[in-house]
């Protein structure tokens, strides 16, 4: 993709890429599965970001196809391992996507109109700016599925909201409205649905007109500084090792089984 005022569109199996001058847009487009973050969809998004980085675009908008009531249903539950393997380890595609967004050299704006679930909340929070409609909600779901969360994901949440809010979201697994998410500083703006695209494009245009090197260096500085929480090797081993208690449990298998059988899980704490 070249760097000019051209407008181009590329279709991949589960997403669409389009470019309008210095602004790229990645549209999640798998309505049948509510844009669940399957291996395939995630690697399409990563490939899209890489193409945009090579084309030296100055802003990327990450959105769902117009009219989707669900922005993304989160990790594809059918792809969670049930054989004792670490479910959201370093090589999980979702983790790779979060790292790609965080390391992307230009700002990524999440444009949200609809429900955002589980791992998709982390993807959105990894974006630099979040603009949502009043109909949007965000649910942090590991406790609903009996899944352990990973350490860097926890840090993404802690950078996005106060500890009290993170605890409420994680312990209840209940969706938070866009209005409240804005009030507690988790997202940047709530904008009526009919104005969402124009508002997002205007902000992208403002960013694209500024100095790209200055922006990419500040983005990287903020990423490194936000993650610079002192942690002893012992403390790290503890928080990492604790995950195993969850993914070795019967509750973990029950959570995934219940999801697939479309019923409420019966958790026992075993
Ligand atoms: C696979 C799906 C999914 C899906 N995976 O439509 O962060 S963690 O630790 O929690 C991490 C592990 C994670 O992210 O887990 C996923 C968390 N996500 C959720 O808990 C949301 C799961 N989805 C839903 O609750 C519903 O689908 C919503 C409320 C989003 C939409 O409900 P609706 O009645 O409109 P269906 O449930 O009928 O979904 C349509 C199809 O998409 C599949 C779902 O199984 C169904 O497939 P079939 O048509 O083959 O039955 N689907 C939805 N979410 N995360 N598949």
mmCIF file of C-alpha atoms and ligand atoms in Angstrom:
data_model
loop_
_atom_site.group_PDB
_atom_site.id
_atom_site.type_symbol
_atom_site.label_atom_id
_atom_site.label_comp_id
_atom_site.label_asym_id
_atom_site.label_seq_id
_atom_site.Cartn_x
_atom_site.Cartn_y
_atom_site.Cartn_z
ATOM 1 C CA UNK A 1 0.000 0.000 0.000
ATOM 2 C CA UNK A 2 1.471 3.356 -0.995
ATOM 3 C CA UNK A 3 1.544 6.571 0.977
ATOM 4 C CA UNK A 4 -0.603 9.092 -0.844
ATOM 5 C CA UNK A 5 -4.161 10.351 -0.885
ATOM 6 C CA UNK A 6 -5.374 7.208 -2.558
ATOM 7 C CA UNK A 7 -8.378 5.302 -1.261
ATOM 8 C CA UNK A 8 -8.004 1.529 -1.424
ATOM 9 C CA UNK A 9 -9.816 -1.471 -0.039
ATOM 10 C CA UNK A 10 -8.543 -5.019 0.476
ATOM 11 C CA UNK A 11 -10.677 -7.983 1.531
ATOM 12 C CA UNK A 12 -9.274 -10.739 3.725
ATOM 13 C CA UNK A 13 -11.370 -13.694 4.866
ATOM 14 C CA UNK A 14 -12.631 -12.185 8.128
ATOM 15 C CA UNK A 15 -11.657 -8.512 7.922
ATOM 16 C CA UNK A 16 -11.529 -5.649 5.434
ATOM 17 C CA UNK A 17 -8.620 -3.224 5.105
ATOM 18 C CA UNK A 18 -9.043 0.202 3.651
ATOM 19 C CA UNK A 19 -6.774 3.186 3.270
ATOM 20 C CA UNK A 20 -7.681 6.818 2.868
ATOM 21 C CA UNK A 21 -4.491 8.871 2.552
ATOM 22 C CA UNK A 22 -2.518 8.492 5.819
ATOM 23 C CA UNK A 23 -5.401 6.797 7.668
ATOM 24 C CA UNK A 24 -5.897 3.025 7.586
ATOM 25 C CA UNK A 25 -9.023 1.215 8.722
ATOM 26 C CA UNK A 26 -9.286 -2.410 9.785
ATOM 27 C CA UNK A 27 -12.884 -3.623 9.874
ATOM 28 C CA UNK A 28 -13.704 -6.845 11.725
ATOM 29 C CA UNK A 29 -16.199 -8.607 9.498
ATOM 30 C CA UNK A 30 -17.281 -12.017 10.773
ATOM 31 C CA UNK A 31 -20.833 -11.279 11.901
ATOM 32 C CA UNK A 32 -21.781 -14.981 12.054
ATOM 33 C CA UNK A 33 -19.400 -15.516 14.987
ATOM 34 C CA UNK A 34 -19.762 -11.990 16.364
ATOM 35 C CA UNK A 35 -16.125 -11.292 15.424
ATOM 36 C CA UNK A 36 -14.870 -13.879 17.931
ATOM 37 C CA UNK A 37 -11.088 -13.565 18.053
ATOM 38 C CA UNK A 38 -10.238 -16.836 16.326
ATOM 39 C CA UNK A 39 -6.691 -17.622 15.312
ATOM 40 C CA UNK A 40 -7.600 -16.731 11.707
ATOM 41 C CA UNK A 41 -9.261 -13.395 12.478
ATOM 42 C CA UNK A 42 -6.452 -12.355 14.804
ATOM 43 C CA UNK A 43 -3.741 -13.202 12.289
ATOM 44 C CA UNK A 44 -5.637 -11.266 9.604
ATOM 45 C CA UNK A 45 -5.653 -8.199 11.878
ATOM 46 C CA UNK A 46 -1.939 -8.622 12.631
ATOM 47 C CA UNK A 47 -1.196 -8.910 8.886
ATOM 48 C CA UNK A 48 -3.292 -5.792 8.273
ATOM 49 C CA UNK A 49 -1.362 -3.852 10.897
ATOM 50 C CA UNK A 50 1.939 -5.005 9.397
ATOM 51 C CA UNK A 51 0.826 -3.850 5.932
ATOM 52 C CA UNK A 52 -0.192 -0.472 7.351
ATOM 53 C CA UNK A 53 3.117 -0.155 9.192
ATOM 54 C CA UNK A 54 5.051 -0.867 5.998
ATOM 55 C CA UNK A 55 2.959 1.753 4.196
ATOM 56 C CA UNK A 56 3.921 4.205 6.995
ATOM 57 C CA UNK A 57 0.326 5.139 7.716
ATOM 58 C CA UNK A 58 -0.054 7.664 10.497
ATOM 59 C CA UNK A 59 -3.208 6.413 12.221
ATOM 60 C CA UNK A 60 -5.177 3.182 12.167
ATOM 61 C CA UNK A 61 -8.854 2.827 13.064
ATOM 62 C CA UNK A 62 -9.946 -0.582 14.352
ATOM 63 C CA UNK A 63 -13.680 -1.088 14.007
ATOM 64 C CA UNK A 64 -16.414 -3.664 13.406
ATOM 65 C CA UNK A 65 -18.558 -3.733 10.272
ATOM 66 C CA UNK A 66 -21.352 -1.135 10.392
ATOM 67 C CA UNK A 67 -24.496 -2.427 12.065
ATOM 68 C CA UNK A 68 -22.774 -5.111 14.214
ATOM 69 C CA UNK A 69 -24.465 -5.269 17.628
ATOM 70 C CA UNK A 70 -21.393 -7.082 18.958
ATOM 71 C CA UNK A 71 -18.023 -5.420 18.316
ATOM 72 C CA UNK A 72 -16.302 -8.678 19.249
ATOM 73 C CA UNK A 73 -17.356 -11.661 21.385
ATOM 74 C CA UNK A 74 -13.766 -12.089 22.618
ATOM 75 C CA UNK A 75 -11.457 -15.071 22.411
ATOM 76 C CA UNK A 76 -12.866 -17.912 20.333
ATOM 77 C CA UNK A 77 -13.898 -20.224 23.167
ATOM 78 C CA UNK A 78 -13.689 -23.232 20.814
ATOM 79 C CA UNK A 79 -9.947 -22.577 20.489
ATOM 80 C CA UNK A 80 -9.187 -22.532 24.225
ATOM 81 C CA UNK A 81 -7.067 -25.596 25.124
ATOM 82 C CA UNK A 82 -8.572 -28.205 27.446
ATOM 83 C CA UNK A 83 -5.541 -30.472 27.744
ATOM 84 C CA UNK A 84 -3.804 -28.712 30.641
ATOM 85 C CA UNK A 85 -1.943 -26.301 28.376
ATOM 86 C CA UNK A 86 -1.672 -22.647 29.395
ATOM 87 C CA UNK A 87 -4.750 -20.993 27.801
ATOM 88 C CA UNK A 88 -3.486 -17.452 27.294
ATOM 89 C CA UNK A 89 0.283 -17.911 27.214
ATOM 90 C CA UNK A 90 2.884 -15.776 25.429
ATOM 91 C CA UNK A 91 2.244 -17.364 22.008
ATOM 92 C CA UNK A 92 -1.536 -17.122 22.098
ATOM 93 C CA UNK A 93 -2.597 -15.160 18.973
ATOM 94 C CA UNK A 94 -4.569 -12.735 21.116
ATOM 95 C CA UNK A 95 -1.460 -11.894 23.133
ATOM 96 C CA UNK A 96 0.451 -11.394 19.899
ATOM 97 C CA UNK A 97 -2.253 -9.010 18.665
ATOM 98 C CA UNK A 98 -2.100 -6.988 21.890
ATOM 99 C CA UNK A 99 1.694 -6.730 21.538
ATOM 100 C CA UNK A 100 1.375 -5.746 17.869
ATOM 101 C CA UNK A 101 -1.073 -2.930 18.678
ATOM 102 C CA UNK A 102 1.055 -1.710 21.582
ATOM 103 C CA UNK A 103 4.226 -1.814 19.468
ATOM 104 C CA UNK A 104 2.603 -0.328 16.325
ATOM 105 C CA UNK A 105 4.510 2.819 15.444
ATOM 106 C CA UNK A 106 1.437 5.031 15.007
ATOM 107 C CA UNK A 107 -1.698 5.503 17.114
ATOM 108 C CA UNK A 108 -4.459 2.904 16.850
ATOM 109 C CA UNK A 109 -7.971 4.199 17.545
ATOM 110 C CA UNK A 110 -10.639 1.690 18.618
ATOM 111 C CA UNK A 111 -14.007 2.781 17.226
ATOM 112 C CA UNK A 112 -16.709 0.894 19.103
ATOM 113 C CA UNK A 113 -20.435 0.526 18.498
ATOM 114 C CA UNK A 114 -21.680 -2.576 20.328
ATOM 115 C CA UNK A 115 -20.709 -5.159 22.924
ATOM 116 C CA UNK A 116 -17.055 -5.900 23.627
ATOM 117 C CA UNK A 117 -16.406 -9.173 25.459
ATOM 118 C CA UNK A 118 -13.487 -10.864 27.224
ATOM 119 C CA UNK A 119 -10.201 -10.773 25.347
ATOM 120 C CA UNK A 120 -11.646 -8.167 22.986
ATOM 121 C CA UNK A 121 -11.792 -5.737 25.920
ATOM 122 C CA UNK A 122 -8.066 -6.150 26.321
ATOM 123 C CA UNK A 123 -7.521 -5.629 22.580
ATOM 124 C CA UNK A 124 -9.542 -2.413 22.797
ATOM 125 C CA UNK A 125 -7.731 -1.238 25.927
ATOM 126 C CA UNK A 126 -4.406 -1.897 24.180
ATOM 127 C CA UNK A 127 -5.441 0.658 21.540
ATOM 128 C CA UNK A 128 -4.254 4.209 22.110
ATOM 129 C CA UNK A 129 -7.603 5.964 21.952
ATOM 130 C CA UNK A 130 -11.106 4.529 22.406
ATOM 131 C CA UNK A 131 -14.237 6.175 21.034
ATOM 132 C CA UNK A 132 -17.579 4.443 21.646
ATOM 133 C CA UNK A 133 -21.313 4.940 21.250
ATOM 134 C CA UNK A 134 -23.777 4.929 24.169
ATOM 135 C CA UNK A 135 -24.897 1.411 23.092
ATOM 136 C CA UNK A 136 -21.406 0.011 23.665
ATOM 137 C CA UNK A 137 -20.536 -2.153 26.669
ATOM 138 C CA UNK A 138 -17.360 -3.809 27.925
ATOM 139 C CA UNK A 139 -17.315 -7.109 29.870
ATOM 140 C CA UNK A 140 -14.235 -8.691 31.438
ATOM 141 C CA UNK A 141 -15.236 -12.369 31.420
ATOM 142 C CA UNK A 142 -12.568 -14.816 32.715
ATOM 143 C CA UNK A 143 -14.561 -15.482 35.908
ATOM 144 C CA UNK A 144 -17.654 -16.315 33.830
ATOM 145 C CA UNK A 145 -15.714 -18.993 31.948
ATOM 146 C CA UNK A 146 -13.403 -20.157 34.746
ATOM 147 C CA UNK A 147 -10.305 -19.030 32.815
ATOM 148 C CA UNK A 148 -7.123 -17.628 34.417
ATOM 149 C CA UNK A 149 -5.952 -14.291 33.058
ATOM 150 C CA UNK A 150 -2.360 -13.616 32.061
ATOM 151 C CA UNK A 151 -0.015 -11.237 33.824
ATOM 152 C CA UNK A 152 0.500 -8.700 31.032
ATOM 153 C CA UNK A 153 -3.257 -8.621 30.432
ATOM 154 C CA UNK A 154 -3.769 -7.732 34.083
ATOM 155 C CA UNK A 155 -1.319 -4.878 33.606
ATOM 156 C CA UNK A 156 -3.250 -3.655 30.559
ATOM 157 C CA UNK A 157 -6.371 -3.476 32.745
ATOM 158 C CA UNK A 158 -4.493 -1.786 35.582
ATOM 159 C CA UNK A 159 -3.212 0.881 33.191
ATOM 160 C CA UNK A 160 -6.731 1.484 31.895
ATOM 161 C CA UNK A 161 -8.668 1.937 35.118
ATOM 162 C CA UNK A 162 -8.339 2.190 38.886
ATOM 163 C CA UNK A 163 -7.759 -1.002 40.849
ATOM 164 C CA UNK A 164 -11.253 -0.739 42.303
ATOM 165 C CA UNK A 165 -12.876 -0.635 38.855
ATOM 166 C CA UNK A 166 -10.668 -3.456 37.531
ATOM 167 C CA UNK A 167 -11.679 -5.594 40.516
ATOM 168 C CA UNK A 168 -15.383 -4.904 40.010
ATOM 169 C CA UNK A 169 -15.188 -5.737 36.295
ATOM 170 C CA UNK A 170 -13.104 -8.882 36.875
ATOM 171 C CA UNK A 171 -15.078 -10.243 39.833
ATOM 172 C CA UNK A 172 -18.593 -9.595 38.460
ATOM 173 C CA UNK A 173 -17.837 -10.225 34.757
ATOM 174 C CA UNK A 174 -20.746 -7.802 34.205
ATOM 175 C CA UNK A 175 -20.689 -5.381 31.268
ATOM 176 C CA UNK A 176 -19.853 -1.757 32.033
ATOM 177 C CA UNK A 177 -21.662 0.866 29.926
ATOM 178 C CA UNK A 178 -19.749 3.239 27.680
ATOM 179 C CA UNK A 179 -20.953 6.225 29.745
ATOM 180 C CA UNK A 180 -19.546 4.752 32.952
ATOM 181 C CA UNK A 181 -16.365 3.594 31.195
ATOM 182 C CA UNK A 182 -15.841 7.189 30.039
ATOM 183 C CA UNK A 183 -16.610 8.549 33.519
ATOM 184 C CA UNK A 184 -13.965 6.309 35.122
ATOM 185 C CA UNK A 185 -11.400 7.155 32.439
ATOM 186 C CA UNK A 186 -11.317 3.762 30.697
ATOM 187 C CA UNK A 187 -12.294 5.204 27.324
ATOM 188 C CA UNK A 188 -11.845 8.621 25.699
ATOM 189 C CA UNK A 189 -15.205 9.654 24.264
ATOM 190 C CA UNK A 190 -18.824 8.579 24.001
ATOM 191 C CA UNK A 191 -20.355 9.791 20.745
ATOM 192 C CA UNK A 192 -23.811 9.192 19.270
ATOM 193 C CA UNK A 193 -23.839 6.385 16.721
ATOM 194 C CA UNK A 194 -24.634 8.653 13.757
ATOM 195 C CA UNK A 195 -21.629 10.873 14.575
ATOM 196 C CA UNK A 196 -19.152 8.116 15.470
ATOM 197 C CA UNK A 197 -17.390 7.730 12.130
ATOM 198 C CA UNK A 198 -17.054 11.463 11.418
ATOM 199 C CA UNK A 199 -15.825 12.132 14.975
ATOM 200 C CA UNK A 200 -13.259 9.320 14.760
ATOM 201 C CA UNK A 201 -12.061 10.405 11.306
ATOM 202 C CA UNK A 202 -11.686 14.006 12.504
ATOM 203 C CA UNK A 203 -9.498 12.891 15.400
ATOM 204 C CA UNK A 204 -7.502 10.593 13.109
ATOM 205 C CA UNK A 205 -7.016 13.551 10.727
ATOM 206 C CA UNK A 206 -5.751 15.771 13.566
ATOM 207 C CA UNK A 207 -3.249 13.106 14.628
ATOM 208 C CA UNK A 208 -2.168 12.420 11.031
ATOM 209 C CA UNK A 209 -1.351 16.111 10.540
ATOM 210 C CA UNK A 210 1.067 16.095 13.503
ATOM 211 C CA UNK A 211 4.699 14.971 13.568
ATOM 212 C CA UNK A 212 4.738 11.156 13.228
ATOM 213 C CA UNK A 213 8.155 10.614 14.816
ATOM 214 C CA UNK A 214 7.228 12.689 17.842
ATOM 215 C CA UNK A 215 4.015 10.682 18.244
ATOM 216 C CA UNK A 216 5.581 7.254 17.787
ATOM 217 C CA UNK A 217 8.349 8.019 20.269
ATOM 218 C CA UNK A 218 5.843 9.290 22.867
ATOM 219 C CA UNK A 219 3.717 6.186 22.306
ATOM 220 C CA UNK A 220 6.699 3.919 22.919
ATOM 221 C CA UNK A 221 7.827 5.951 25.959
ATOM 222 C CA UNK A 222 4.346 5.693 27.478
ATOM 223 C CA UNK A 223 4.222 1.936 26.772
ATOM 224 C CA UNK A 224 7.529 1.306 28.502
ATOM 225 C CA UNK A 225 6.786 3.633 31.411
ATOM 226 C CA UNK A 226 3.269 2.237 31.965
ATOM 227 C CA UNK A 227 4.768 -1.265 32.253
ATOM 228 C CA UNK A 228 7.606 -0.166 34.543
ATOM 229 C CA UNK A 229 6.034 -1.530 37.703
ATOM 230 C CA UNK A 230 8.630 -2.912 40.106
ATOM 231 C CA UNK A 231 8.187 -6.668 40.500
ATOM 232 C CA UNK A 232 10.620 -9.108 42.047
ATOM 233 C CA UNK A 233 11.364 -12.375 40.208
ATOM 234 C CA UNK A 234 9.669 -14.108 43.121
ATOM 235 C CA UNK A 235 6.563 -11.932 42.770
ATOM 236 C CA UNK A 236 6.432 -12.575 39.018
ATOM 237 C CA UNK A 237 6.775 -16.331 39.472
ATOM 238 C CA UNK A 238 3.978 -16.236 41.998
ATOM 239 C CA UNK A 239 1.439 -14.337 39.838
ATOM 240 C CA UNK A 240 2.366 -16.400 36.789
ATOM 241 C CA UNK A 241 2.291 -19.720 38.676
ATOM 242 C CA UNK A 242 -1.092 -18.938 40.240
ATOM 243 C CA UNK A 243 -2.684 -19.217 36.785
ATOM 244 C CA UNK A 244 -2.039 -22.947 36.823
ATOM 245 C CA UNK A 245 -4.410 -23.399 39.773
ATOM 246 C CA UNK A 246 -7.179 -22.234 37.433
ATOM 247 C CA UNK A 247 -6.327 -23.962 34.175
ATOM 248 C CA UNK A 248 -5.694 -27.288 35.896
ATOM 249 C CA UNK A 249 -9.113 -27.121 37.570
ATOM 250 C CA UNK A 250 -12.358 -28.937 36.825
ATOM 251 C CA UNK A 251 -14.045 -25.487 36.802
ATOM 252 C CA UNK A 252 -11.956 -24.489 33.754
ATOM 253 C CA UNK A 253 -13.205 -27.491 31.781
ATOM 254 C CA UNK A 254 -16.747 -26.937 33.090
ATOM 255 C CA UNK A 255 -16.721 -23.269 31.981
ATOM 256 C CA UNK A 256 -15.780 -24.150 28.403
ATOM 257 C CA UNK A 257 -18.183 -27.129 28.316
ATOM 258 C CA UNK A 258 -21.053 -24.970 29.587
ATOM 259 C CA UNK A 259 -20.334 -22.323 26.924
ATOM 260 C CA UNK A 260 -20.387 -24.948 24.182
ATOM 261 C CA UNK A 261 -23.578 -26.518 25.547
ATOM 262 C CA UNK A 262 -25.159 -23.028 25.858
ATOM 263 C CA UNK A 263 -25.971 -23.412 29.573
ATOM 264 C CA UNK A 264 -24.974 -21.796 32.866
ATOM 265 C CA UNK A 265 -21.763 -23.296 34.304
ATOM 266 C CA UNK A 266 -21.859 -25.126 37.652
ATOM 267 C CA UNK A 267 -18.666 -23.983 39.373
ATOM 268 C CA UNK A 268 -17.504 -25.832 42.507
ATOM 269 C CA UNK A 269 -14.124 -24.191 43.128
ATOM 270 C CA UNK A 270 -12.367 -27.510 42.373
HETATM 271 C C1 LIG B 1 -16.711 -18.751 19.983
HETATM 272 C C2 LIG B 1 -18.717 -17.648 19.844
HETATM 273 C C3 LIG B 1 -18.277 -16.720 20.805
HETATM 274 C C4 LIG B 1 -16.967 -16.855 21.328
HETATM 275 N N1 LIG B 1 -16.229 -17.895 20.890
HETATM 276 O O1 LIG B 1 -25.520 -14.736 19.643
HETATM 277 O O2 LIG B 1 -11.112 -12.924 28.553
HETATM 278 S S1 LIG B 1 -11.465 -14.347 28.787
HETATM 279 O O3 LIG B 1 -10.497 -14.967 29.700
HETATM 280 O O4 LIG B 1 -12.836 -14.480 29.233
HETATM 281 C C5 LIG B 1 -11.263 -15.133 27.191
HETATM 282 C C6 LIG B 1 -11.040 -16.572 27.277
HETATM 283 C C7 LIG B 1 -12.467 -14.752 26.338
HETATM 284 O O5 LIG B 1 -12.402 -13.740 25.684
HETATM 285 O O6 LIG B 1 -13.550 -15.567 26.303
HETATM 286 C C8 LIG B 1 -14.709 -15.177 25.520
HETATM 287 C C9 LIG B 1 -15.556 -14.231 26.306
HETATM 288 N N2 LIG B 1 -16.776 -13.902 25.555
HETATM 289 C C10 LIG B 1 -18.001 -14.058 26.069
HETATM 290 O O7 LIG B 1 -18.214 -14.492 27.199
HETATM 291 C C11 LIG B 1 -19.156 -13.738 25.126
HETATM 292 C C12 LIG B 1 -19.672 -15.000 24.517
HETATM 293 N N3 LIG B 1 -20.811 -14.731 23.612
HETATM 294 C C13 LIG B 1 -22.014 -14.373 24.058
HETATM 295 O O8 LIG B 1 -22.296 -14.267 25.266
HETATM 296 C C14 LIG B 1 -23.063 -14.143 23.011
HETATM 297 O O9 LIG B 1 -22.638 -14.728 21.774
HETATM 298 C C15 LIG B 1 -23.344 -12.639 22.761
HETATM 299 C C16 LIG B 1 -23.975 -11.993 23.993
HETATM 300 C C17 LIG B 1 -22.051 -11.879 22.419
HETATM 301 C C18 LIG B 1 -24.306 -12.498 21.553
HETATM 302 O O10 LIG B 1 -25.465 -13.309 21.788
HETATM 303 P P1 LIG B 1 -26.407 -13.767 20.574
HETATM 304 O O11 LIG B 1 -27.578 -14.517 21.186
HETATM 305 O O12 LIG B 1 -26.682 -12.580 19.702
HETATM 306 P P2 LIG B 1 -25.104 -16.289 19.876
HETATM 307 O O13 LIG B 1 -24.742 -16.530 21.290
HETATM 308 O O14 LIG B 1 -26.160 -17.152 19.287
HETATM 309 O O15 LIG B 1 -23.750 -16.377 19.020
HETATM 310 C C19 LIG B 1 -23.725 -16.573 17.597
HETATM 311 C C20 LIG B 1 -22.666 -17.612 17.288
HETATM 312 O O16 LIG B 1 -21.402 -17.116 17.670
HETATM 313 C C21 LIG B 1 -20.787 -18.035 18.566
HETATM 314 C C22 LIG B 1 -21.950 -18.722 19.258
HETATM 315 O O17 LIG B 1 -21.548 -19.966 19.838
HETATM 316 C C23 LIG B 1 -22.887 -18.900 18.099
HETATM 317 O O18 LIG B 1 -22.414 -19.958 17.292
HETATM 318 P P3 LIG B 1 -23.428 -21.026 16.614
HETATM 319 O O19 LIG B 1 -24.285 -20.205 15.698
HETATM 320 O O20 LIG B 1 -22.529 -21.991 15.892
HETATM 321 O O21 LIG B 1 -24.168 -21.622 17.767
HETATM 322 N N4 LIG B 1 -19.968 -17.310 19.525
HETATM 323 C C24 LIG B 1 -20.305 -16.227 20.227
HETATM 324 N N5 LIG B 1 -19.290 -15.840 21.021
HETATM 325 N N6 LIG B 1 -16.468 -16.021 22.220
HETATM 326 N N7 LIG B 1 -17.940 -18.656 19.430
#
